[in-house]
Amino acid sequence: MTTLTDVSWTEAPLTRWDEVCELVDRCLETDGGLPLAADLEFMYSRWGSPALVTRQARTAEGELVAAGLLRPGDSGPTYAGMVDPGVRGRGLGSQLLDWGLISGARVVESELLTAEATALFTSRGLQRTFAEDVMCIDFRVQVPQCRVAPPFQLWEWTPGLASRFFEMYEIAFRDRPDFPELSPLDWIEDVAHDADFRPTWSLLAFHPDLGDVGFLTAKEGWIDQVGVMPAFRRLGLGEVLLSESLRRMADDNRREAWLNVNVNNPGAAMLYRRLGFDVRGQRGRFTPMGG
Ligand SMILES: CC(C)(COP(=O)(O)OP(=O)(O)OC[C@H]1O[C@@H](n2cnc3c(N)ncnc32)[C@H](O)[C@@H]1OP(=O)(O)O)[C@@H](O)C(=O)NCCC(=O)NCCS
């Protein structure tokens, strides 16, 4: 069994991304959370800064069992840390977090947030500023069935319809907390220039007399955004958009779909649970209290 004296600490540039991904993978198995977090490309996009500072704990055999990452940013450094489930409860996580905070972290991020991590962050005077449940539906268990009721129609994403998707996004999301003001061009670029974007799973809901009433965008393995105009909510449109997109994913031989839902959005979470999604973990962000 590894004890605290068995591990040696180093502060070193990150050269072995694959090792960190494997560590995240072991953590994900125990903690749940965002499955993408163990993906090399995702890891590199988040943490691939040339100014990245890391603190690493290794066993005598050289195995990486804990790592803290600190990347600079406009509003100060962002910290993330992880400890192999096999060596938890021995203070490694606290040591890493304290190193991050002493090094000036202004944001603490976790894609695999657990109750224990939340308690640790809170004990260091950090407050949660953002949290999402990570949910998954397994098509081997269930593919939601729900047909669009005429006269409503669903149209697939095309470049010609992109600005109408944007208008629906803006109307549906502008009453959400922390709604980001995005120009149509920026939003469309974010959505459609992602290599994982799937236009045939992305749908605009249209009514011949009323016009556009809702939308959904999807990526490989993911429901990205779904929104319905406030005046047309609780009429089953969200359910129709989601079930049609999920059916298309299942018909294209995908085994599952994931989504993130903010913990301050219980209505949407209820809709997802009703369709067969369950919670597989949480992700979150913390900042020092009062700062
Ligand atoms: C979430 C959203 C897309 C739901 O669309 P909708 O068309 O109202 O959803 P539906 O009518 O299909 O809801 C089906 C069921 O889901 C549940 N549900 C949906 N919204 C709910 C809410 N606000 N409160 C409680 N339950 C809700 C209910 O079980 C509902 O069935 P019921 O009306 O018979 O009780 C819509 O509220 C919205 O656009 N919100 C703003 C954008 C947003 O938050 N998107 C999700 C981001 S993760």
Tab-separated table of C-alpha atoms and ligand atoms in Angstrom:
chain	number	residue	atom	x	y	z
A	1	MET	CA	0.000	0.000	0.000
A	2	THR	CA	1.264	3.469	-0.875
A	3	THR	CA	1.826	5.773	2.093
A	4	LEU	CA	2.705	9.454	2.175
A	5	THR	CA	6.379	8.631	2.676
A	6	ASP	CA	6.307	6.424	-0.430
A	7	VAL	CA	5.557	9.305	-2.755
A	8	SER	CA	7.940	11.951	-3.969
A	9	TRP	CA	6.858	15.361	-5.147
A	10	THR	CA	8.192	17.282	-8.110
A	11	GLU	CA	7.275	20.551	-9.733
A	12	ALA	CA	7.920	19.956	-13.383
A	13	PRO	CA	6.607	20.828	-16.832
A	14	LEU	CA	4.104	18.311	-18.116
A	15	THR	CA	5.710	16.065	-20.691
A	16	ARG	CA	3.571	12.921	-20.381
A	17	TRP	CA	-0.027	13.967	-21.129
A	18	ASP	CA	-0.992	10.321	-21.583
A	19	GLU	CA	-0.039	9.654	-17.944
A	20	VAL	CA	-2.322	12.443	-16.720
A	21	CYS	CA	-5.174	11.187	-18.914
A	22	GLU	CA	-4.758	7.714	-17.409
A	23	LEU	CA	-4.879	9.212	-13.911
A	24	VAL	CA	-8.070	11.125	-14.814
A	25	ASP	CA	-9.516	7.900	-16.222
A	26	ARG	CA	-8.928	6.087	-12.916
A	27	CYS	CA	-10.547	8.997	-11.058
A	28	LEU	CA	-13.533	9.034	-13.453
A	29	GLU	CA	-14.226	5.365	-12.743
A	30	THR	CA	-14.629	6.140	-9.048
A	31	ASP	CA	-15.985	9.696	-9.083
A	32	GLY	CA	-17.983	9.972	-12.302
A	33	GLY	CA	-17.953	13.311	-14.058
A	34	LEU	CA	-17.276	14.601	-17.530
A	35	PRO	CA	-15.981	11.633	-19.582
A	36	LEU	CA	-14.242	14.052	-21.961
A	37	ALA	CA	-11.901	15.007	-19.121
A	38	ALA	CA	-9.726	11.955	-19.844
A	39	ASP	CA	-9.522	12.769	-23.540
A	40	LEU	CA	-6.045	13.828	-24.665
A	41	GLU	CA	-7.324	16.511	-27.026
A	42	PHE	CA	-9.673	17.989	-24.403
A	43	MET	CA	-6.934	17.887	-21.774
A	44	TYR	CA	-4.530	19.638	-24.103
A	45	SER	CA	-7.088	22.286	-25.106
A	46	ARG	CA	-7.736	23.101	-21.435
A	47	TRP	CA	-4.256	22.749	-20.003
A	48	GLY	CA	-1.883	22.955	-22.970
A	49	SER	CA	-0.590	26.414	-22.030
A	50	PRO	CA	3.197	26.813	-22.395
A	51	ALA	CA	3.124	28.578	-18.996
A	52	LEU	CA	1.450	25.607	-17.254
A	53	VAL	CA	2.912	24.755	-13.824
A	54	THR	CA	2.376	21.281	-12.383
A	55	ARG	CA	3.037	19.513	-9.119
A	56	GLN	CA	3.193	15.763	-9.326
A	57	ALA	CA	3.348	12.923	-6.789
A	58	ARG	CA	4.897	9.622	-7.850
A	59	THR	CA	5.364	6.292	-6.130
A	60	ALA	CA	8.823	4.776	-5.704
A	61	GLU	CA	8.087	2.846	-8.914
A	62	GLY	CA	7.518	6.142	-10.733
A	63	GLU	CA	3.729	5.841	-11.112
A	64	LEU	CA	1.890	9.167	-11.201
A	65	VAL	CA	-0.669	9.089	-8.351
A	66	ALA	CA	-1.546	12.756	-7.900
A	67	ALA	CA	-1.197	15.894	-9.978
A	68	GLY	CA	-2.026	19.563	-9.631
A	69	LEU	CA	-2.191	21.814	-12.687
A	70	LEU	CA	-2.045	25.599	-12.659
A	71	ARG	CA	-2.535	27.605	-15.835
A	72	PRO	CA	-2.343	31.388	-16.063
A	73	GLY	CA	-5.378	33.407	-17.170
A	74	ASP	CA	-6.558	37.006	-17.480
A	75	SER	CA	-8.220	36.969	-14.063
A	76	GLY	CA	-5.462	34.939	-12.386
A	77	PRO	CA	-4.371	31.297	-12.436
A	78	THR	CA	-6.828	28.390	-12.629
A	79	TYR	CA	-6.081	25.241	-10.628
A	80	ALA	CA	-7.204	21.634	-11.028
A	81	GLY	CA	-5.991	18.638	-9.058
A	82	MET	CA	-6.573	14.912	-8.957
A	83	VAL	CA	-5.581	12.067	-6.658
A	84	ASP	CA	-5.649	8.398	-7.627
A	85	PRO	CA	-8.566	6.704	-5.799
A	86	GLY	CA	-6.085	4.114	-4.457
A	87	VAL	CA	-4.169	6.708	-2.392
A	88	ARG	CA	-6.986	8.933	-1.158
A	89	GLY	CA	-7.507	9.895	2.478
A	90	ARG	CA	-3.817	10.588	3.112
A	91	GLY	CA	-3.709	14.339	2.603
A	92	LEU	CA	-2.384	14.415	-0.966
A	93	GLY	CA	-5.394	16.362	-2.271
A	94	SER	CA	-5.123	18.990	0.499
A	95	GLN	CA	-1.388	19.360	-0.120
A	96	LEU	CA	-1.983	19.883	-3.823
A	97	LEU	CA	-4.830	22.351	-3.313
A	98	ASP	CA	-2.803	24.344	-0.767
A	99	TRP	CA	0.060	24.477	-3.257
A	100	GLY	CA	-2.367	25.787	-5.906
A	101	LEU	CA	-3.820	28.433	-3.593
A	102	ILE	CA	-0.424	29.562	-2.294
A	103	SER	CA	0.660	29.821	-5.934
A	104	GLY	CA	-2.172	32.320	-6.450
A	105	ALA	CA	-5.064	30.270	-7.941
A	106	ARG	CA	-8.117	32.487	-8.382
A	107	VAL	CA	-10.283	29.711	-9.815
A	108	VAL	CA	-10.470	26.040	-8.844
A	109	GLU	CA	-11.976	23.794	-11.510
A	110	SER	CA	-13.130	20.185	-11.398
A	111	GLU	CA	-14.628	18.026	-14.130
A	112	LEU	CA	-15.082	15.207	-11.585
A	113	LEU	CA	-16.551	16.996	-8.621
A	114	THR	CA	-17.342	14.864	-5.567
A	115	ALA	CA	-18.856	15.693	-2.177
A	116	GLU	CA	-15.394	15.141	-0.626
A	117	ALA	CA	-13.738	17.594	-3.044
A	118	THR	CA	-16.491	20.145	-2.402
A	119	ALA	CA	-15.926	19.814	1.380
A	120	LEU	CA	-12.167	20.288	0.892
A	121	PHE	CA	-12.651	23.382	-1.275
A	122	THR	CA	-15.128	24.868	1.201
A	123	SER	CA	-12.710	24.225	4.093
A	124	ARG	CA	-10.200	26.461	2.279
A	125	GLY	CA	-12.692	29.349	1.986
A	126	LEU	CA	-13.673	28.656	-1.619
A	127	GLN	CA	-17.254	29.121	-2.810
A	128	ARG	CA	-18.972	27.368	-5.674
A	129	THR	CA	-19.750	29.711	-8.555
A	130	PHE	CA	-20.821	27.120	-11.143
A	131	ALA	CA	-21.922	23.484	-11.094
A	132	GLU	CA	-23.414	21.135	-13.640
A	133	ASP	CA	-24.686	17.581	-13.402
A	134	VAL	CA	-23.281	15.318	-16.101
A	135	MET	CA	-26.075	13.066	-17.411
A	136	CYS	CA	-26.129	10.079	-19.757
A	137	ILE	CA	-28.732	7.994	-21.558
A	138	ASP	CA	-27.879	4.425	-22.582
A	139	PHE	CA	-29.683	3.514	-25.811
A	140	ARG	CA	-29.283	-0.191	-25.033
A	141	VAL	CA	-31.659	0.416	-22.135
A	142	GLN	CA	-33.980	2.975	-23.677
A	143	VAL	CA	-34.494	5.080	-26.792
A	144	PRO	CA	-37.122	7.757	-26.061
A	145	GLN	CA	-40.087	7.674	-28.422
A	146	CYS	CA	-42.118	10.807	-28.936
A	147	ARG	CA	-43.518	12.010	-32.265
A	148	VAL	CA	-43.872	15.630	-33.276
A	149	ALA	CA	-47.569	16.524	-33.390
A	150	PRO	CA	-48.686	18.328	-36.584
A	151	PRO	CA	-48.779	21.179	-37.465
A	152	PHE	CA	-45.358	21.472	-35.724
A	153	GLN	CA	-42.434	20.448	-37.919
A	154	LEU	CA	-38.769	19.703	-37.236
A	155	TRP	CA	-36.102	20.893	-39.654
A	156	GLU	CA	-32.478	19.770	-39.722
A	157	TRP	CA	-29.673	22.308	-39.453
A	158	THR	CA	-28.503	23.783	-42.758
A	159	PRO	CA	-26.170	26.784	-43.200
A	160	GLY	CA	-29.208	28.717	-44.555
A	161	LEU	CA	-31.135	28.113	-41.292
A	162	ALA	CA	-28.194	28.837	-38.962
A	163	SER	CA	-29.281	32.391	-38.111
A	164	ARG	CA	-32.787	31.136	-37.206
A	165	PHE	CA	-31.229	28.588	-34.829
A	166	PHE	CA	-29.287	31.477	-33.286
A	167	GLU	CA	-32.472	33.556	-32.822
A	168	MET	CA	-34.116	30.625	-31.028
A	169	TYR	CA	-31.020	30.170	-28.849
A	170	GLU	CA	-31.069	33.838	-27.888
A	171	ILE	CA	-34.788	33.931	-27.055
A	172	ALA	CA	-34.730	30.647	-25.124
A	173	PHE	CA	-31.572	31.279	-23.110
A	174	ARG	CA	-31.591	35.016	-22.394
A	175	ASP	CA	-33.503	34.559	-19.128
A	176	ARG	CA	-30.925	32.027	-17.870
A	177	PRO	CA	-28.452	33.244	-15.219
A	178	ASP	CA	-25.059	34.309	-16.660
A	179	PHE	CA	-26.423	34.347	-20.221
A	180	PRO	CA	-23.422	35.194	-22.425
A	181	GLU	CA	-24.077	37.899	-25.026
A	182	LEU	CA	-22.819	36.357	-28.278
A	183	SER	CA	-23.040	37.732	-31.797
A	184	PRO	CA	-24.804	35.467	-34.323
A	185	LEU	CA	-21.481	34.909	-36.087
A	186	ASP	CA	-19.671	33.860	-32.908
A	187	TRP	CA	-22.460	31.521	-31.829
A	188	ILE	CA	-22.785	29.920	-35.281
A	189	GLU	CA	-19.022	29.511	-35.503
A	190	ASP	CA	-18.914	27.910	-32.030
A	191	VAL	CA	-21.657	25.467	-32.969
A	192	ALA	CA	-21.026	24.622	-36.602
A	193	HIS	CA	-17.231	24.796	-36.820
A	194	ASP	CA	-16.792	22.179	-34.121
A	195	ALA	CA	-15.563	18.986	-35.799
A	196	ASP	CA	-18.018	17.022	-33.616
A	197	PHE	CA	-21.074	19.047	-34.659
A	198	ARG	CA	-23.803	16.873	-36.224
A	199	PRO	CA	-26.230	18.927	-38.386
A	200	THR	CA	-28.574	15.979	-39.038
A	201	TRP	CA	-29.152	15.531	-35.287
A	202	SER	CA	-29.677	19.310	-34.792
A	203	LEU	CA	-33.256	20.493	-35.170
A	204	LEU	CA	-35.359	23.635	-35.488
A	205	ALA	CA	-39.006	23.395	-34.352
A	206	PHE	CA	-41.352	25.319	-36.626
A	207	HIS	CA	-45.093	26.066	-36.655
A	208	PRO	CA	-46.628	27.223	-40.004
A	209	ASP	CA	-48.649	30.024	-38.349
A	210	LEU	CA	-46.411	30.921	-35.413
A	211	GLY	CA	-42.936	30.559	-36.943
A	212	ASP	CA	-39.919	29.114	-35.111
A	213	VAL	CA	-40.603	27.916	-31.569
A	214	GLY	CA	-37.535	25.953	-30.405
A	215	PHE	CA	-34.212	24.411	-31.364
A	216	LEU	CA	-31.652	21.773	-30.434
A	217	THR	CA	-27.994	21.416	-31.396
A	218	ALA	CA	-26.101	18.139	-31.081
A	219	LYS	CA	-22.520	16.943	-31.290
A	220	GLU	CA	-21.001	13.496	-31.536
A	221	GLY	CA	-22.260	11.744	-28.400
A	222	TRP	CA	-23.762	14.928	-26.943
A	223	ILE	CA	-26.889	17.010	-26.716
A	224	ASP	CA	-25.301	20.448	-26.807
A	225	GLN	CA	-28.092	23.025	-26.385
A	226	VAL	CA	-31.871	22.784	-26.328
A	227	GLY	CA	-34.303	25.651	-25.911
A	228	VAL	CA	-37.968	26.472	-26.400
A	229	MET	CA	-39.511	29.967	-26.644
A	230	PRO	CA	-40.924	30.915	-23.227
A	231	ALA	CA	-44.507	31.195	-24.561
A	232	PHE	CA	-44.403	27.589	-25.846
A	233	ARG	CA	-42.917	25.819	-22.823
A	234	ARG	CA	-44.575	22.905	-21.029
A	235	LEU	CA	-46.325	21.840	-24.255
A	236	GLY	CA	-44.025	18.896	-24.896
A	237	LEU	CA	-41.769	20.616	-27.458
A	238	GLY	CA	-38.556	20.090	-25.464
A	239	GLU	CA	-39.410	16.407	-25.200
A	240	VAL	CA	-40.115	16.179	-28.952
A	241	LEU	CA	-36.836	17.900	-29.904
A	242	LEU	CA	-34.789	15.716	-27.560
A	243	SER	CA	-36.434	12.411	-28.400
A	244	GLU	CA	-36.135	12.983	-32.160
A	245	SER	CA	-32.456	13.917	-31.903
A	246	LEU	CA	-31.743	10.947	-29.608
A	247	ARG	CA	-33.618	8.589	-31.941
A	248	ARG	CA	-31.422	9.766	-34.829
A	249	MET	CA	-28.283	9.134	-32.751
A	250	ALA	CA	-29.492	5.635	-31.847
A	251	ASP	CA	-30.436	4.938	-35.503
A	252	ASP	CA	-26.870	5.954	-36.413
A	253	ASN	CA	-25.649	3.150	-34.107
A	254	ARG	CA	-24.511	5.306	-31.202
A	255	ARG	CA	-24.754	3.553	-27.841
A	256	GLU	CA	-25.296	6.536	-25.577
A	257	ALA	CA	-25.654	10.318	-25.369
A	258	TRP	CA	-24.436	12.755	-22.740
A	259	LEU	CA	-25.393	16.256	-21.638
A	260	ASN	CA	-24.590	18.761	-18.909
A	261	VAL	CA	-27.290	20.567	-16.967
A	262	ASN	CA	-26.706	23.390	-14.537
A	263	VAL	CA	-27.742	22.532	-10.976
A	264	ASN	CA	-29.801	25.752	-11.010
A	265	ASN	CA	-31.991	24.357	-13.833
A	266	PRO	CA	-34.137	21.685	-12.110
A	267	GLY	CA	-36.945	21.899	-14.700
A	268	ALA	CA	-34.612	20.901	-17.541
A	269	ALA	CA	-33.066	18.153	-15.369
A	270	MET	CA	-36.552	16.751	-14.729
A	271	LEU	CA	-37.187	16.637	-18.481
A	272	TYR	CA	-33.909	14.753	-19.059
A	273	ARG	CA	-34.648	12.249	-16.278
A	274	ARG	CA	-38.119	11.678	-17.693
A	275	LEU	CA	-36.530	10.784	-21.057
A	276	GLY	CA	-34.171	8.242	-19.456
A	277	PHE	CA	-31.004	10.212	-18.630
A	278	ASP	CA	-29.336	9.606	-15.268
A	279	VAL	CA	-26.690	11.569	-13.386
A	280	ARG	CA	-23.135	10.246	-13.869
A	281	GLY	CA	-21.247	12.938	-11.966
A	282	GLN	CA	-20.779	16.628	-11.497
A	283	ARG	CA	-18.412	19.361	-12.670
A	284	GLY	CA	-17.871	22.706	-11.016
A	285	ARG	CA	-15.891	25.868	-10.474
A	286	PHE	CA	-14.951	27.608	-7.222
A	287	THR	CA	-13.416	30.976	-6.344
A	288	PRO	CA	-12.053	32.394	-3.086
A	289	MET	CA	-14.840	33.906	-0.970
A	290	GLY	CA	-15.005	37.669	-1.253
A	291	GLY	CA	-12.484	37.663	-4.082
B	1	LIG	C1	-35.714	23.152	-20.704
B	1	LIG	C2	-36.703	23.481	-21.816
B	1	LIG	C3	-36.010	23.238	-23.155
B	1	LIG	C4	-37.913	22.524	-21.689
B	1	LIG	O1	-38.747	22.710	-22.831
B	1	LIG	P1	-40.321	22.451	-22.743
B	1	LIG	O2	-40.851	22.460	-24.123
B	1	LIG	O3	-40.936	23.383	-21.777
B	1	LIG	O4	-40.347	20.983	-22.127
B	1	LIG	P2	-41.565	19.944	-22.243
B	1	LIG	O5	-42.865	20.673	-22.340
B	1	LIG	O6	-41.273	18.968	-23.327
B	1	LIG	O7	-41.464	19.214	-20.839
B	1	LIG	C5	-41.743	17.838	-20.716
B	1	LIG	C6	-41.656	17.455	-19.249
B	1	LIG	O8	-40.399	17.827	-18.703
B	1	LIG	C7	-40.549	18.329	-17.355
B	1	LIG	N1	-40.295	19.789	-17.353
B	1	LIG	C8	-39.922	20.559	-18.385
B	1	LIG	N2	-39.729	21.830	-17.974
B	1	LIG	C9	-39.979	21.849	-16.666
B	1	LIG	C10	-39.954	22.864	-15.663
B	1	LIG	N3	-39.614	24.132	-15.960
B	1	LIG	N4	-40.263	22.530	-14.385
B	1	LIG	C11	-40.605	21.259	-14.077
B	1	LIG	N5	-40.666	20.253	-14.982
B	1	LIG	C12	-40.346	20.541	-16.247
B	1	LIG	C13	-42.009	18.048	-17.014
B	1	LIG	O9	-42.044	16.712	-16.541
B	1	LIG	C14	-42.659	18.167	-18.378
B	1	LIG	O10	-43.885	17.493	-18.455
B	1	LIG	P3	-45.229	18.204	-17.932
B	1	LIG	O11	-45.254	19.600	-18.511
B	1	LIG	O12	-46.301	17.288	-18.459
B	1	LIG	O13	-45.133	18.216	-16.434
B	1	LIG	C15	-37.227	24.929	-21.706
B	1	LIG	O14	-37.693	25.154	-20.384
B	1	LIG	C16	-36.208	26.005	-22.041
B	1	LIG	O15	-36.037	26.380	-23.203
B	1	LIG	N6	-35.496	26.542	-21.009
B	1	LIG	C17	-34.489	27.597	-21.216
B	1	LIG	C18	-33.239	27.036	-21.891
B	1	LIG	C19	-32.669	25.893	-21.068
B	1	LIG	O16	-32.562	25.978	-19.854
B	1	LIG	N7	-32.277	24.805	-21.771
B	1	LIG	C20	-31.698	23.646	-21.141
B	1	LIG	C21	-30.250	23.868	-20.857
B	1	LIG	S1	-29.490	22.412	-20.152
